[in-house]
Amino acid sequence: MDGPSVRTFAARALPKISFTSWVTYERYFRLGVVVKCPHNGSMVSIGPLEQSLHTARALVLADLAASQVAAADVVSMVEDSVVQRRWWVEQWPEGAEFVAGLVAQDVQDALLESHGRWPLCPVCGSGDPHALEIEPELGPDPHWVCHQAGVKVAAVGSLVIAMGGTSSS
Ligand SMILES: [Zn+2]
């Protein structure tokens, strides 16, 4: 039940939110993804935060394309993650640099349930196929690393270079 204070507050701090992004939220609500209403007082601005989300989306989509798993349902996993991370980064704007790594991990988790491990390590030629991991898990400049080989494989968004550079020898 929404108390009257919510209404008063909303009227006072009218959030600047575009019609299109509101429609996007509506769509995700209807898909059943739990998304908290993001404008709880702080002004929603299309600035560096939105830019970092846009970049994160582009980087992760590039890595998905590099592994040829950019199907429609996978793209929607990226979108779901971006919606949730938008809320997160609005609460903590200092974390804007971390968003690309977080979106990559969200998509990795979602893929593990529906498609299996991603991205498969392109460095280790033998042994069990294994996934790369994001490092740092929560920090700027995220990279894909292979813990078995102990190497940084590629920056998030640059997986295509690793895939292409080491696929044959
Ligand atoms: Zn490996």
PDB file of N, CA, C and O in Angstrom, residues 105-139:
ATOM      1  N   GLN A 105      29.141 -10.535 -15.822  1.00  0.00           N
ATOM      2  CA  GLN A 105      28.920 -11.640 -14.875  1.00  0.00           C
ATOM      3  C   GLN A 105      27.448 -12.040 -14.794  1.00  0.00           C
ATOM      4  O   GLN A 105      27.126 -13.222 -14.658  1.00  0.00           O
ATOM      5  N   ASP A 106      26.572 -11.048 -14.879  1.00  0.00           N
ATOM      6  CA  ASP A 106      25.131 -11.359 -14.891  1.00  0.00           C
ATOM      7  C   ASP A 106      24.788 -12.255 -16.076  1.00  0.00           C
ATOM      8  O   ASP A 106      24.052 -13.239 -15.942  1.00  0.00           O
ATOM      9  N   VAL A 107      25.311 -11.872 -17.233  1.00  0.00           N
ATOM     10  CA  VAL A 107      25.002 -12.618 -18.452  1.00  0.00           C
ATOM     11  C   VAL A 107      25.637 -14.014 -18.384  1.00  0.00           C
ATOM     12  O   VAL A 107      25.023 -15.005 -18.782  1.00  0.00           O
ATOM     13  N   GLN A 108      26.820 -14.069 -17.838  1.00  0.00           N
ATOM     14  CA  GLN A 108      27.491 -15.354 -17.658  1.00  0.00           C
ATOM     15  C   GLN A 108      26.642 -16.288 -16.785  1.00  0.00           C
ATOM     16  O   GLN A 108      26.452 -17.458 -17.113  1.00  0.00           O
ATOM     17  N   ASP A 109      26.112 -15.742 -15.696  1.00  0.00           N
ATOM     18  CA  ASP A 109      25.257 -16.540 -14.806  1.00  0.00           C
ATOM     19  C   ASP A 109      23.985 -16.989 -15.505  1.00  0.00           C
ATOM     20  O   ASP A 109      23.559 -18.141 -15.380  1.00  0.00           O
ATOM     21  N   ALA A 110      23.376 -16.055 -16.236  1.00  0.00           N
ATOM     22  CA  ALA A 110      22.119 -16.379 -16.920  1.00  0.00           C
ATOM     23  C   ALA A 110      22.358 -17.434 -18.000  1.00  0.00           C
ATOM     24  O   ALA A 110      21.548 -18.350 -18.180  1.00  0.00           O
ATOM     25  N   LEU A 111      23.474 -17.314 -18.692  1.00  0.00           N
ATOM     26  CA  LEU A 111      23.793 -18.279 -19.745  1.00  0.00           C
ATOM     27  C   LEU A 111      24.085 -19.662 -19.177  1.00  0.00           C
ATOM     28  O   LEU A 111      23.772 -20.666 -19.802  1.00  0.00           O
ATOM     29  N   LEU A 112      24.697 -19.687 -18.012  1.00  0.00           N
ATOM     30  CA  LEU A 112      25.051 -20.965 -17.402  1.00  0.00           C
ATOM     31  C   LEU A 112      23.812 -21.820 -17.182  1.00  0.00           C
ATOM     32  O   LEU A 112      23.831 -23.032 -17.366  1.00  0.00           O
ATOM     33  N   GLU A 113      22.715 -21.141 -16.807  1.00  0.00           N
ATOM     34  CA  GLU A 113      21.471 -21.877 -16.575  1.00  0.00           C
ATOM     35  C   GLU A 113      20.829 -22.346 -17.868  1.00  0.00           C
ATOM     36  O   GLU A 113      20.295 -23.443 -17.939  1.00  0.00           O
ATOM     37  N   SER A 114      20.872 -21.509 -18.898  1.00  0.00           N
ATOM     38  CA  SER A 114      20.108 -21.824 -20.103  1.00  0.00           C
ATOM     39  C   SER A 114      20.945 -22.391 -21.241  1.00  0.00           C
ATOM     40  O   SER A 114      20.447 -23.184 -22.029  1.00  0.00           O
ATOM     41  N   HIS A 115      22.200 -21.966 -21.348  1.00  0.00           N
ATOM     42  CA  HIS A 115      23.007 -22.362 -22.505  1.00  0.00           C
ATOM     43  C   HIS A 115      24.281 -23.114 -22.131  1.00  0.00           C
ATOM     44  O   HIS A 115      24.888 -23.749 -22.982  1.00  0.00           O
ATOM     45  N   GLY A 116      24.717 -22.968 -20.903  1.00  0.00           N
ATOM     46  CA  GLY A 116      25.978 -23.588 -20.510  1.00  0.00           C
ATOM     47  C   GLY A 116      27.064 -22.552 -20.299  1.00  0.00           C
ATOM     48  O   GLY A 116      26.792 -21.357 -20.247  1.00  0.00           O
ATOM     49  N   ARG A 117      28.281 -23.030 -20.172  1.00  0.00           N
ATOM     50  CA  ARG A 117      29.392 -22.141 -19.831  1.00  0.00           C
ATOM     51  C   ARG A 117      29.676 -21.137 -20.945  1.00  0.00           C
ATOM     52  O   ARG A 117      29.688 -21.476 -22.115  1.00  0.00           O
ATOM     53  N   TRP A 118      29.969 -19.911 -20.514  1.00  0.00           N
ATOM     54  CA  TRP A 118      30.356 -18.859 -21.450  1.00  0.00           C
ATOM     55  C   TRP A 118      31.206 -17.855 -20.706  1.00  0.00           C
ATOM     56  O   TRP A 118      30.885 -17.538 -19.560  1.00  0.00           O
ATOM     57  N   PRO A 119      32.207 -17.303 -21.331  1.00  0.00           N
ATOM     58  CA  PRO A 119      32.794 -17.735 -22.612  1.00  0.00           C
ATOM     59  C   PRO A 119      33.797 -18.864 -22.392  1.00  0.00           C
ATOM     60  O   PRO A 119      34.513 -18.850 -21.387  1.00  0.00           O
ATOM     61  N   LEU A 120      33.848 -19.800 -23.301  1.00  0.00           N
ATOM     62  CA  LEU A 120      34.802 -20.893 -23.155  1.00  0.00           C
ATOM     63  C   LEU A 120      36.219 -20.363 -23.363  1.00  0.00           C
ATOM     64  O   LEU A 120      36.463 -19.491 -24.186  1.00  0.00           O
ATOM     65  N   CYS A 121      37.116 -20.923 -22.585  1.00  0.00           N
ATOM     66  CA  CYS A 121      38.508 -20.461 -22.618  1.00  0.00           C
ATOM     67  C   CYS A 121      39.135 -20.777 -23.979  1.00  0.00           C
ATOM     68  O   CYS A 121      39.152 -21.928 -24.400  1.00  0.00           O
ATOM     69  N   PRO A 122      39.643 -19.749 -24.655  1.00  0.00           N
ATOM     70  CA  PRO A 122      40.296 -19.984 -25.946  1.00  0.00           C
ATOM     71  C   PRO A 122      41.797 -20.240 -25.802  1.00  0.00           C
ATOM     72  O   PRO A 122      42.475 -20.483 -26.799  1.00  0.00           O
ATOM     73  N   VAL A 123      42.297 -20.177 -24.576  1.00  0.00           N
ATOM     74  CA  VAL A 123      43.748 -20.248 -24.365  1.00  0.00           C
ATOM     75  C   VAL A 123      44.214 -21.685 -24.167  1.00  0.00           C
ATOM     76  O   VAL A 123      45.191 -22.127 -24.761  1.00  0.00           O
ATOM     77  N   CYS A 124      43.492 -22.421 -23.320  1.00  0.00           N
ATOM     78  CA  CYS A 124      43.907 -23.779 -22.993  1.00  0.00           C
ATOM     79  C   CYS A 124      43.432 -24.716 -24.109  1.00  0.00           C
ATOM     80  O   CYS A 124      42.230 -24.859 -24.327  1.00  0.00           O
ATOM     81  N   GLY A 125      44.368 -25.310 -24.786  1.00  0.00           N
ATOM     82  CA  GLY A 125      44.011 -26.160 -25.908  1.00  0.00           C
ATOM     83  C   GLY A 125      43.512 -27.522 -25.484  1.00  0.00           C
ATOM     84  O   GLY A 125      42.707 -28.153 -26.173  1.00  0.00           O
ATOM     85  N   SER A 126      43.960 -28.007 -24.329  1.00  0.00           N
ATOM     86  CA  SER A 126      43.586 -29.352 -23.915  1.00  0.00           C
ATOM     87  C   SER A 126      42.898 -29.319 -22.557  1.00  0.00           C
ATOM     88  O   SER A 126      42.823 -28.286 -21.914  1.00  0.00           O
ATOM     89  N   GLY A 127      42.406 -30.479 -22.129  1.00  0.00           N
ATOM     90  CA  GLY A 127      41.720 -30.552 -20.845  1.00  0.00           C
ATOM     91  C   GLY A 127      40.247 -30.230 -20.998  1.00  0.00           C
ATOM     92  O   GLY A 127      39.740 -30.046 -22.099  1.00  0.00           O
ATOM     93  N   ASP A 128      39.578 -30.202 -19.855  1.00  0.00           N
ATOM     94  CA  ASP A 128      38.144 -29.927 -19.865  1.00  0.00           C
ATOM     95  C   ASP A 128      37.880 -28.499 -20.330  1.00  0.00           C
ATOM     96  O   ASP A 128      38.576 -27.589 -19.896  1.00  0.00           O
ATOM     97  N   PRO A 129      36.856 -28.328 -21.179  1.00  0.00           N
ATOM     98  CA  PRO A 129      36.473 -26.956 -21.526  1.00  0.00           C
ATOM     99  C   PRO A 129      36.018 -26.220 -20.270  1.00  0.00           C
ATOM    100  O   PRO A 129      35.302 -26.785 -19.442  1.00  0.00           O
ATOM    101  N   HIS A 130      36.476 -25.017 -20.136  1.00  0.00           N
ATOM    102  CA  HIS A 130      36.095 -24.240 -18.952  1.00  0.00           C
ATOM    103  C   HIS A 130      35.841 -22.803 -19.361  1.00  0.00           C
ATOM    104  O   HIS A 130      36.309 -22.344 -20.406  1.00  0.00           O
ATOM    105  N   ALA A 131      35.121 -22.117 -18.490  1.00  0.00           N
ATOM    106  CA  ALA A 131      34.754 -20.730 -18.793  1.00  0.00           C
ATOM    107  C   ALA A 131      35.809 -19.775 -18.265  1.00  0.00           C
ATOM    108  O   ALA A 131      36.509 -20.066 -17.289  1.00  0.00           O
ATOM    109  N   LEU A 132      35.893 -18.650 -18.914  1.00  0.00           N
ATOM    110  CA  LEU A 132      36.707 -17.550 -18.395  1.00  0.00           C
ATOM    111  C   LEU A 132      35.947 -16.875 -17.272  1.00  0.00           C
ATOM    112  O   LEU A 132      34.732 -17.016 -17.157  1.00  0.00           O
ATOM    113  N   GLU A 133      36.683 -16.149 -16.457  1.00  0.00           N
ATOM    114  CA  GLU A 133      36.033 -15.411 -15.377  1.00  0.00           C
ATOM    115  C   GLU A 133      36.427 -13.948 -15.424  1.00  0.00           C
ATOM    116  O   GLU A 133      37.480 -13.596 -15.935  1.00  0.00           O
ATOM    117  N   ILE A 134      35.550 -13.132 -14.848  1.00  0.00           N
ATOM    118  CA  ILE A 134      35.790 -11.687 -14.816  1.00  0.00           C
ATOM    119  C   ILE A 134      36.677 -11.342 -13.624  1.00  0.00           C
ATOM    120  O   ILE A 134      36.452 -11.806 -12.517  1.00  0.00           O
ATOM    121  N   GLU A 135      37.658 -10.503 -13.903  1.00  0.00           N
ATOM    122  CA  GLU A 135      38.500  -9.989 -12.840  1.00  0.00           C
ATOM    123  C   GLU A 135      38.800  -8.521 -13.109  1.00  0.00           C
ATOM    124  O   GLU A 135      39.180  -8.207 -14.238  1.00  0.00           O
ATOM    125  N   PRO A 136      38.662  -7.638 -12.169  1.00  0.00           N
ATOM    126  CA  PRO A 136      38.087  -7.882 -10.841  1.00  0.00           C
ATOM    127  C   PRO A 136      36.566  -8.077 -10.922  1.00  0.00           C
ATOM    128  O   PRO A 136      35.946  -7.569 -11.841  1.00  0.00           O
ATOM    129  N   GLU A 137      36.046  -8.819  -9.958  1.00  0.00           N
ATOM    130  CA  GLU A 137      34.600  -9.034  -9.948  1.00  0.00           C
ATOM    131  C   GLU A 137      33.850  -7.726  -9.734  1.00  0.00           C
ATOM    132  O   GLU A 137      32.746  -7.547 -10.229  1.00  0.00           O
ATOM    133  N   LEU A 138      34.447  -6.860  -8.946  1.00  0.00           N
ATOM    134  CA  LEU A 138      33.828  -5.565  -8.679  1.00  0.00           C
ATOM    135  C   LEU A 138      34.927  -4.513  -8.708  1.00  0.00           C
ATOM    136  O   LEU A 138      35.552  -4.217  -7.699  1.00  0.00           O
ATOM    137  N   GLY A 139      35.158  -4.000  -9.909  1.00  0.00           N
ATOM    138  CA  GLY A 139      36.202  -2.997 -10.042  1.00  0.00           C
ATOM    139  C   GLY A 139      36.244  -2.463 -11.448  1.00  0.00           C
ATOM    140  O   GLY A 139      35.523  -2.946 -12.322  1.00  0.00           O
TER     141      GLY A 139
END
